[in-house]
Short mmCIF file of C-alpha atoms and ligand atoms in Angstrom, two decimals:
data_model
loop_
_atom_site.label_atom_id
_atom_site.label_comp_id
_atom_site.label_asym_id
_atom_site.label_seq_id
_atom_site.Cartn_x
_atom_site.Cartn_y
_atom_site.Cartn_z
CA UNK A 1 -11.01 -41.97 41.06
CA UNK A 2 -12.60 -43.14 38.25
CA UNK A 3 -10.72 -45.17 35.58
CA UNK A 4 -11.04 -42.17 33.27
CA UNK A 5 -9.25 -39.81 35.36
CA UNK A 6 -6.44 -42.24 36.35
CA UNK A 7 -6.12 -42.88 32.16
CA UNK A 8 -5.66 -39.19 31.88
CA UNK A 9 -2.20 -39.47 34.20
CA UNK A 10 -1.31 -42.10 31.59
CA UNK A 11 0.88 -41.40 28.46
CA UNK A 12 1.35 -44.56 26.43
CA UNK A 13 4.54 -44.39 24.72
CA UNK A 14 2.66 -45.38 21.42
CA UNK A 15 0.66 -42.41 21.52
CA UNK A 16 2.95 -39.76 22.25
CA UNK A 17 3.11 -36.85 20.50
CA UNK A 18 6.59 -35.25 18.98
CA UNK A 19 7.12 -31.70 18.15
CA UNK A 20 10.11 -32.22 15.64
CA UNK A 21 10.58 -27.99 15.37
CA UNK A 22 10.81 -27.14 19.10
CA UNK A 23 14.20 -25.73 19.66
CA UNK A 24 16.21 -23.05 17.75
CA UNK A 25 18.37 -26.10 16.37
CA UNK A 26 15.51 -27.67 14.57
CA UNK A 27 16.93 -26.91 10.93
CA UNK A 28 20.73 -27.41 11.70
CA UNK A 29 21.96 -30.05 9.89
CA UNK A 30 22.76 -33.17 11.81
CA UNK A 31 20.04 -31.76 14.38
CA UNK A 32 16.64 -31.93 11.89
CA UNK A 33 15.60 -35.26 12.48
CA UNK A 34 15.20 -34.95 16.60
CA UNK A 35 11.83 -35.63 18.19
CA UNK A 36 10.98 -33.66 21.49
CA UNK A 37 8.35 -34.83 23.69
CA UNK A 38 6.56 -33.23 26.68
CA UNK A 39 5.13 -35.58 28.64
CA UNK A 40 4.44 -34.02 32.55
CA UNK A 41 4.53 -30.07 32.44
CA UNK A 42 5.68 -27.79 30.00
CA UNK A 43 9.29 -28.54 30.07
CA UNK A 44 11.82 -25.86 27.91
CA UNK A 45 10.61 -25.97 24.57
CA UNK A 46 10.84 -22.92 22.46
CA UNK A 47 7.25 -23.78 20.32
CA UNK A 48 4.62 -23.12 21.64
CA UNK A 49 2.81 -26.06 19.35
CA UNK A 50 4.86 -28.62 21.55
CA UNK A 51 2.20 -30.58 22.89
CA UNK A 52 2.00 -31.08 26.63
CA UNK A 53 0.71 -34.69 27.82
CA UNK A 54 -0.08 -33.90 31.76
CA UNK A 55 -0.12 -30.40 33.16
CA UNK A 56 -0.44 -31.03 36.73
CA UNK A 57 2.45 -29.04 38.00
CA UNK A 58 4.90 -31.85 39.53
CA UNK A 59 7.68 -29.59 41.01
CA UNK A 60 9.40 -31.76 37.79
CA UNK A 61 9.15 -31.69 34.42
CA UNK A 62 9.19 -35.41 32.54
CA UNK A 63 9.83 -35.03 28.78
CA UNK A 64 12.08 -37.43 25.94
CA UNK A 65 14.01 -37.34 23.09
CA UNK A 66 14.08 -39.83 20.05
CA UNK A 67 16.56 -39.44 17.38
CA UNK A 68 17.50 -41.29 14.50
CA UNK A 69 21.52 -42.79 14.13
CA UNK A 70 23.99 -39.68 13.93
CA UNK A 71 21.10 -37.05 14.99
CA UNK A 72 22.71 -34.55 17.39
CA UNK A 73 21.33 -32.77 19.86
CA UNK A 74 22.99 -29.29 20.41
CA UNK A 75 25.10 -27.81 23.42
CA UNK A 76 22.78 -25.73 25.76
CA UNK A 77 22.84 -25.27 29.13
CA UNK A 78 19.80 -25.21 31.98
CA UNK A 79 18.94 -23.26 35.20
CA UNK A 80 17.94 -26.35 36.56
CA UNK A 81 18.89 -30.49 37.25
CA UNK A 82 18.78 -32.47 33.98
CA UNK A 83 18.50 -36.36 34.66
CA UNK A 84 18.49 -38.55 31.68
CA UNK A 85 17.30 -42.12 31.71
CA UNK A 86 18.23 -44.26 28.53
CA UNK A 87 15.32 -46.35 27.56
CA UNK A 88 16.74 -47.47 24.20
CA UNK A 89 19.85 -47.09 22.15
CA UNK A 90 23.32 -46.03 22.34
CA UNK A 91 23.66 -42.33 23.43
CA UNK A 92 26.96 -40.46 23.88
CA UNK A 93 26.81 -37.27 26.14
CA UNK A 94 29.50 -34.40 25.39
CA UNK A 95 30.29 -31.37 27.81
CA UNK A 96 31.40 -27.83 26.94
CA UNK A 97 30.24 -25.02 24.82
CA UNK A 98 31.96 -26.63 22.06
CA UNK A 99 31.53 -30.31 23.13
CA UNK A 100 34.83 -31.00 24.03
CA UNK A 101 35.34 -30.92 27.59
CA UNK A 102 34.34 -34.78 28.07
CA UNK A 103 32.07 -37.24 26.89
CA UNK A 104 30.74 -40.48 28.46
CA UNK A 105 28.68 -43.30 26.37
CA UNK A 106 25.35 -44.84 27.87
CA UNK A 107 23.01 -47.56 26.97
CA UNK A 108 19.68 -48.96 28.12
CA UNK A 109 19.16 -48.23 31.94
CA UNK A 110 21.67 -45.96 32.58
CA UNK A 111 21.08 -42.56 34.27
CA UNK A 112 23.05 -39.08 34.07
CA UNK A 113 22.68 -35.81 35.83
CA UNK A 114 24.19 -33.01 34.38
CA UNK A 115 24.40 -30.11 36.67
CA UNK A 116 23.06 -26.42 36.32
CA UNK A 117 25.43 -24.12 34.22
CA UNK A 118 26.98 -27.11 32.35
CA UNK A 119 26.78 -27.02 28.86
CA UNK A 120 25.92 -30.43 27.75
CA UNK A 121 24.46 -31.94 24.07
CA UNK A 122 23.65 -36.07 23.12
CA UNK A 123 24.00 -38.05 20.33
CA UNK A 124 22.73 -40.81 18.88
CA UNK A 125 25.77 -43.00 18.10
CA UNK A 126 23.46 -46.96 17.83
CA UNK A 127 22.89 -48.25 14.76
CA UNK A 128 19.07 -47.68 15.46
CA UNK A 129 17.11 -45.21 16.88
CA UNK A 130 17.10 -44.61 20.49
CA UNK A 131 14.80 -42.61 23.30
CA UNK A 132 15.67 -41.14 26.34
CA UNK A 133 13.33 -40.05 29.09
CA UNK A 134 14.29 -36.59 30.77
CA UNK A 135 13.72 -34.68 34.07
CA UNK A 136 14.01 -31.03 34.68
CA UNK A 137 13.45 -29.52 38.19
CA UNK A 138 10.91 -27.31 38.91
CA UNK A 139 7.53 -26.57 37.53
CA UNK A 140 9.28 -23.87 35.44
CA UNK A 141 12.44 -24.89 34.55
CA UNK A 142 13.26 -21.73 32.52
CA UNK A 143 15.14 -20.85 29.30
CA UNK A 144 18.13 -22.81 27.62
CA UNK A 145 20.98 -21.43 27.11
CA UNK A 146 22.15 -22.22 23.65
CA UNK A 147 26.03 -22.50 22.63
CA UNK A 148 27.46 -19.91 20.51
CA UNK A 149 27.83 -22.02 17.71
CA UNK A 150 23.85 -23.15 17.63
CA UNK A 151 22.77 -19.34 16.84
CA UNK A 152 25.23 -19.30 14.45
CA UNK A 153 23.86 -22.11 12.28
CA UNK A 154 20.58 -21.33 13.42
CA UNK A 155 20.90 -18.00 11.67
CA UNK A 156 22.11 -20.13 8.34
CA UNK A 157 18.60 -21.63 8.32
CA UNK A 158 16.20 -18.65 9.04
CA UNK A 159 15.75 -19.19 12.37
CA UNK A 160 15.71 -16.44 14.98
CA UNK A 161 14.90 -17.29 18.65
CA UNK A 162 12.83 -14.28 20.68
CA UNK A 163 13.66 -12.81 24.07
CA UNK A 164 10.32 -14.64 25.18
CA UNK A 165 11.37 -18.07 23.92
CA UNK A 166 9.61 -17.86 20.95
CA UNK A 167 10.96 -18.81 17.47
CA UNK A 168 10.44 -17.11 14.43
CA UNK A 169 11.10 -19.17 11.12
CA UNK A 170 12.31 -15.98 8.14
CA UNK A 171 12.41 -18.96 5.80
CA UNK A 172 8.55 -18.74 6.21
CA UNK A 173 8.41 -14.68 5.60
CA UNK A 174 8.12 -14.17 9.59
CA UNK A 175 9.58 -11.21 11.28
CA UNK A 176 10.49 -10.26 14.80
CA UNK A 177 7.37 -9.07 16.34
CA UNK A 178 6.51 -4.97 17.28
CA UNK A 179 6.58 -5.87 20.45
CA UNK A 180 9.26 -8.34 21.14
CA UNK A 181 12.86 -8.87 20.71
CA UNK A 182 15.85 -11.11 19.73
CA UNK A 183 17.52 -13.28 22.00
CA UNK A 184 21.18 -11.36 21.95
CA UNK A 185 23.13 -14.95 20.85
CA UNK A 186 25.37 -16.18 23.55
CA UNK A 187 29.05 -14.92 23.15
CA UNK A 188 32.12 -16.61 23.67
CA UNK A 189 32.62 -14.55 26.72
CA UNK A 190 29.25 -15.68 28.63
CA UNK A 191 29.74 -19.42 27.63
CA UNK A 192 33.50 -19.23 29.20
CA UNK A 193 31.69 -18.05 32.25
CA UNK A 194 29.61 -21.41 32.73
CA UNK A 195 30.98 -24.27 34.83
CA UNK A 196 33.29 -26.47 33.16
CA UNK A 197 33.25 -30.08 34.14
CA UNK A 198 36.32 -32.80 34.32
CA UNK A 199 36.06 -35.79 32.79
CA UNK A 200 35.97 -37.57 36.58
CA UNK A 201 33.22 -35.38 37.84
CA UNK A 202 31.70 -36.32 34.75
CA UNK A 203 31.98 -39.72 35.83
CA UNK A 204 30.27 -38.96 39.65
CA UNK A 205 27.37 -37.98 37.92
CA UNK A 206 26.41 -41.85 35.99
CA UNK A 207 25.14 -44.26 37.16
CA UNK A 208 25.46 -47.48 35.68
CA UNK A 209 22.38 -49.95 35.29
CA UNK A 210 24.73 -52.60 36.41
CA UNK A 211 26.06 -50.66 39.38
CA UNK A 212 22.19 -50.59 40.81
CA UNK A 213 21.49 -53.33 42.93
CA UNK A 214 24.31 -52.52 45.37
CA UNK A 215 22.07 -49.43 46.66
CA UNK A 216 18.88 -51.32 46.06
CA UNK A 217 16.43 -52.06 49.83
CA UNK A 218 13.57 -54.88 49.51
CA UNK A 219 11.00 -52.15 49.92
CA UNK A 220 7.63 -54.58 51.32
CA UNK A 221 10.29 -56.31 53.27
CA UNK A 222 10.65 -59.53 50.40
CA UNK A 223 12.51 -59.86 47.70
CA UNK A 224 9.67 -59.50 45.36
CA UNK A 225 10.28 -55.53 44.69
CA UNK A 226 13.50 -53.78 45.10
CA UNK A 227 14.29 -49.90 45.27
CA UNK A 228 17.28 -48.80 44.45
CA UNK A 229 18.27 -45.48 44.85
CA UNK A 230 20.18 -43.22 41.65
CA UNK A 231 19.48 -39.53 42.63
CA UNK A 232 18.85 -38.16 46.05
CA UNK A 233 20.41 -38.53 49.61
CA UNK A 234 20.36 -41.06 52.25
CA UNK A 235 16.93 -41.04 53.49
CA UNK A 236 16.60 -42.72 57.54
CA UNK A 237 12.48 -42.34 57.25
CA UNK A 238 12.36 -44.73 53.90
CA UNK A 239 15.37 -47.08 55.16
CA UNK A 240 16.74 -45.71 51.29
CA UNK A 241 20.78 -45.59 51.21
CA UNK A 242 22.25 -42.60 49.26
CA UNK A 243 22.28 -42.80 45.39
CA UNK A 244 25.46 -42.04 43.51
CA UNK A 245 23.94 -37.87 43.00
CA UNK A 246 23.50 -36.99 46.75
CA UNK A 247 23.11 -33.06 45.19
CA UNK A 248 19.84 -31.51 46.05
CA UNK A 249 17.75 -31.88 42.73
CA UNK A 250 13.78 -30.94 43.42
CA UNK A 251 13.03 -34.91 43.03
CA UNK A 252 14.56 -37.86 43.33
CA UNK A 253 14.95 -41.23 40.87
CA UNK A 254 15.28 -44.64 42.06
CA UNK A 255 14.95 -47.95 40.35
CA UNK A 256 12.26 -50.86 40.56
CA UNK A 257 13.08 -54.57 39.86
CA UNK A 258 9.92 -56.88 40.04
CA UNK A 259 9.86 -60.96 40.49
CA UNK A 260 7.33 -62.27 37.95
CA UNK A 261 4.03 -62.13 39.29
CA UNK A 262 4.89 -60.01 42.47
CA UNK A 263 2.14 -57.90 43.73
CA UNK A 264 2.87 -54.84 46.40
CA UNK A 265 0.55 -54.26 49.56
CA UNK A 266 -1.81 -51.87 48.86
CA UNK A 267 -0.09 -48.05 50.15
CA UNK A 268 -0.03 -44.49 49.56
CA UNK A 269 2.53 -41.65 49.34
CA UNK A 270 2.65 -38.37 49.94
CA UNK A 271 4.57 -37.07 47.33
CA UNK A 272 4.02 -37.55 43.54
CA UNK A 273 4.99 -40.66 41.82
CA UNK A 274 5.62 -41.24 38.41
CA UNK A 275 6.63 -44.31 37.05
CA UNK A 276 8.63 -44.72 33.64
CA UNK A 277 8.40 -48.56 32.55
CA UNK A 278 11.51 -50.11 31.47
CA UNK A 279 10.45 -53.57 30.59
CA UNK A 280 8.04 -55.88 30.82
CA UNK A 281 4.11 -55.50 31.53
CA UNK A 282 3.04 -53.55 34.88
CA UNK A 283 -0.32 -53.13 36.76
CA UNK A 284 -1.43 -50.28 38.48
CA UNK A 285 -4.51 -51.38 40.66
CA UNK A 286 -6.31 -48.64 42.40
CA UNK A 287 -10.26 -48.81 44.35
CA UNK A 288 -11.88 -47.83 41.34
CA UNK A 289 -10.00 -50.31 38.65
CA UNK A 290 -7.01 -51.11 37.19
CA UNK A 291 -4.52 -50.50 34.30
CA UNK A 292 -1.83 -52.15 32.39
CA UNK A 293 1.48 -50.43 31.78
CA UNK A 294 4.61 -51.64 29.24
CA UNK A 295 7.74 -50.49 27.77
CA UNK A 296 7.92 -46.49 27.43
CA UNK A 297 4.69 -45.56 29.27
CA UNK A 298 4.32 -42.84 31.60
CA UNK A 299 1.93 -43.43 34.48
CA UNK A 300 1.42 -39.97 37.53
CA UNK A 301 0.34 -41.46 40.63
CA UNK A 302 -1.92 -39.48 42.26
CA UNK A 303 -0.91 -38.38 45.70
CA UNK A 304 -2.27 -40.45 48.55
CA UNK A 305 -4.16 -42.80 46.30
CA UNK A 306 -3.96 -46.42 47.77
CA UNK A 307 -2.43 -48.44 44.99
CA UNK A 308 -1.19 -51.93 44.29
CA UNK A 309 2.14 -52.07 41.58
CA UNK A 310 1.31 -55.80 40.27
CA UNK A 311 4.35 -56.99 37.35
CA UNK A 312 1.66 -58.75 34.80
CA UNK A 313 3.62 -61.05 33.00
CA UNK A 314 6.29 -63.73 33.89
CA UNK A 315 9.72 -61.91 33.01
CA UNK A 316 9.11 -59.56 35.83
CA UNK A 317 9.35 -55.68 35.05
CA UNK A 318 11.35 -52.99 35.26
CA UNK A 319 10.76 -49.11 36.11
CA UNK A 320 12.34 -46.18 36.92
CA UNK A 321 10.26 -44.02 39.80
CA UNK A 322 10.46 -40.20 40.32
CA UNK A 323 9.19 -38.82 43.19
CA UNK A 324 8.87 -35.09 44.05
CA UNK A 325 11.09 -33.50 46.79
CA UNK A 326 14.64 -33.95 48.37
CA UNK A 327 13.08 -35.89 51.33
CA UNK A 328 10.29 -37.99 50.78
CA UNK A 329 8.35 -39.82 53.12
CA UNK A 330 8.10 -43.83 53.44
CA UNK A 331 5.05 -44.74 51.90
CA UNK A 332 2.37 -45.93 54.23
CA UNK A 333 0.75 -49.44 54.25
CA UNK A 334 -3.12 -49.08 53.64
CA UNK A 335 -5.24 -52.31 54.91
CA UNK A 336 -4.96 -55.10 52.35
FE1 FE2 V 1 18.35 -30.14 28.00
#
């Protein structure tokens, strides 16, 4: 590959592009200020000006959200996993249609999976702002389901959300189309009917960035790299332990810890690989060339490209790996 088409499975997290009026609570107060991004597939946003980064269908969908302090993000539900990954700030995570069901408070590092059916919303509570990557299953992960409440404020602000996904903005003069339809607003009755969720199964679906190294293997067989698993089952090919979410997701998320300096044997994989960089400054070295990763950037691997992970500066890095599947395979050592 050349180095153009690897850069074009890069998204630097300086040059991402928000859509701040993707979702139907885009005008709600406490709500206005959120930033969604798209970064691999299409993801669930209601605009169809959201910008998509990489549309090589993954089986996943990688996107984020940056807020401001105090910017909400509104109970909805999914058809399919949501993982979050905190890359910076102080987030808290409420359940139920009406947010009161449970909540749990991450920071930097720390992952949640919040099951299908599950009404679920986020917060900002930091004193700055803060980012989170996400993961949907699926190349499609279909529609949200919003809370009762969100079409009820949405409506206070002109906003009515289509059948299709679509929004239409009255405050603008817009109208519902000929030829499509309003999205009939959830009821109280078809939000009862999702899964509630205990404050303890809450808990068995965090994972702490402290609790990672006990699941962690030294994956070239030194201590230079570790893996350590978060989402997906014990796997006997890879010599991976469970993570804490053993539920079948679509993918799977595990976590990379790099001495300074250490460079991996060259290998390939069979599945995809994208890599979500914690901290510090990471190579990817491929036949063709090389590239330099940090903080926030995206990088697709492609699938059985031979590739070196190299961390570039002397704090050692840190990253966060999806990889596509329930079962993946090990990788397989190319000639150095
Ligand atoms: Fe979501």
């Amino acid at each position: 590959m050349t180095p153009e088409e690897v850069a074009n499975r890069l998204v630097r997290y300086a040059e991402l592009r928000p859509c701040t009026t993707a979702f139907i609570d885009t005008r709600t107060r406490g709500s206005d200020q959120k930033e969604n991004f798209t970064i691999i597939g299409p993801g669930v946003a209601e605009n169809p000006d959201q910008y998509v980064h990489i549309d090589i269908p993954h089986g996943f969908n990688i996107g984020g959200a940056r807020q401001p302090p105090g910017c909400i993000n509104s109970q909805h539900s999914h058809e399919t996993a949501e993982v979050f990954i905190v890359h910076f700030g102080r987030w808290k995570f409420s359940l139920g249609y009406e947010a009161s069901d449970g909540e749990v408070e991450l920071g930097p590092g720390d992952t949640i999976s919040i099951p299908v059916h599950v009404f679920r919303g986020f917060t900002n509570i930091g004193d700055g702002p803060g980012f989170l990557f996400a993961v949907l299953g699926g190349d499609d992960p279909g529609r949200v389901t919003w809370a009762p409440y969100v079409f009820r404020e949405a409506k206070k602000y002109g906003l009515i959300l289509l059948e299709d996904g679509g929004l239409i903005d009255t405050s603008k003069g817009e109208t519902v189309p000929a030829d499509g339809a309003a999205m009939p607003p959830t009821t109280e009755e078809d939000a009862r009917r999702l899964r509630r969720m205990t404050a303890n199964e809450l808990n068995e679906c965090v994972v702490r960035i402290t609790e990672l190294d006990e699941r962690s293997v030294e994956l070239f067989g030194d201590d230079g790299l570790t893996e350590s698993a978060i989402i997906g089952a014990r796997n006997e090919d890879e010599g991976m332990p469970a993570g804490k979410m053993t539920w079948p997701h679509g993918f799977h998320v595990r976590r990379w810890k790099f001495k300074p300096g250490y460079s991996t044997h060259p290998h390939s994989r069979d599945e995809e690989e994208v890599i979500l960089v914690q901290s510090g400054r990471l190579k990817y070295v491929w036949e063709g060339g090389e590239l330099e990763m940090q903080a926030g950037d995206v990088l697709t691997a492609p699938i059985a490209q031979v590739r070196q992970y190299v961390s570039a500066d002397d704090e050692g890095a840190i990253a966060y790996v999806v990889r596509g599947g329930d079962s993946p395979s090990r990788y397989t050592r190319a000639a150095n």
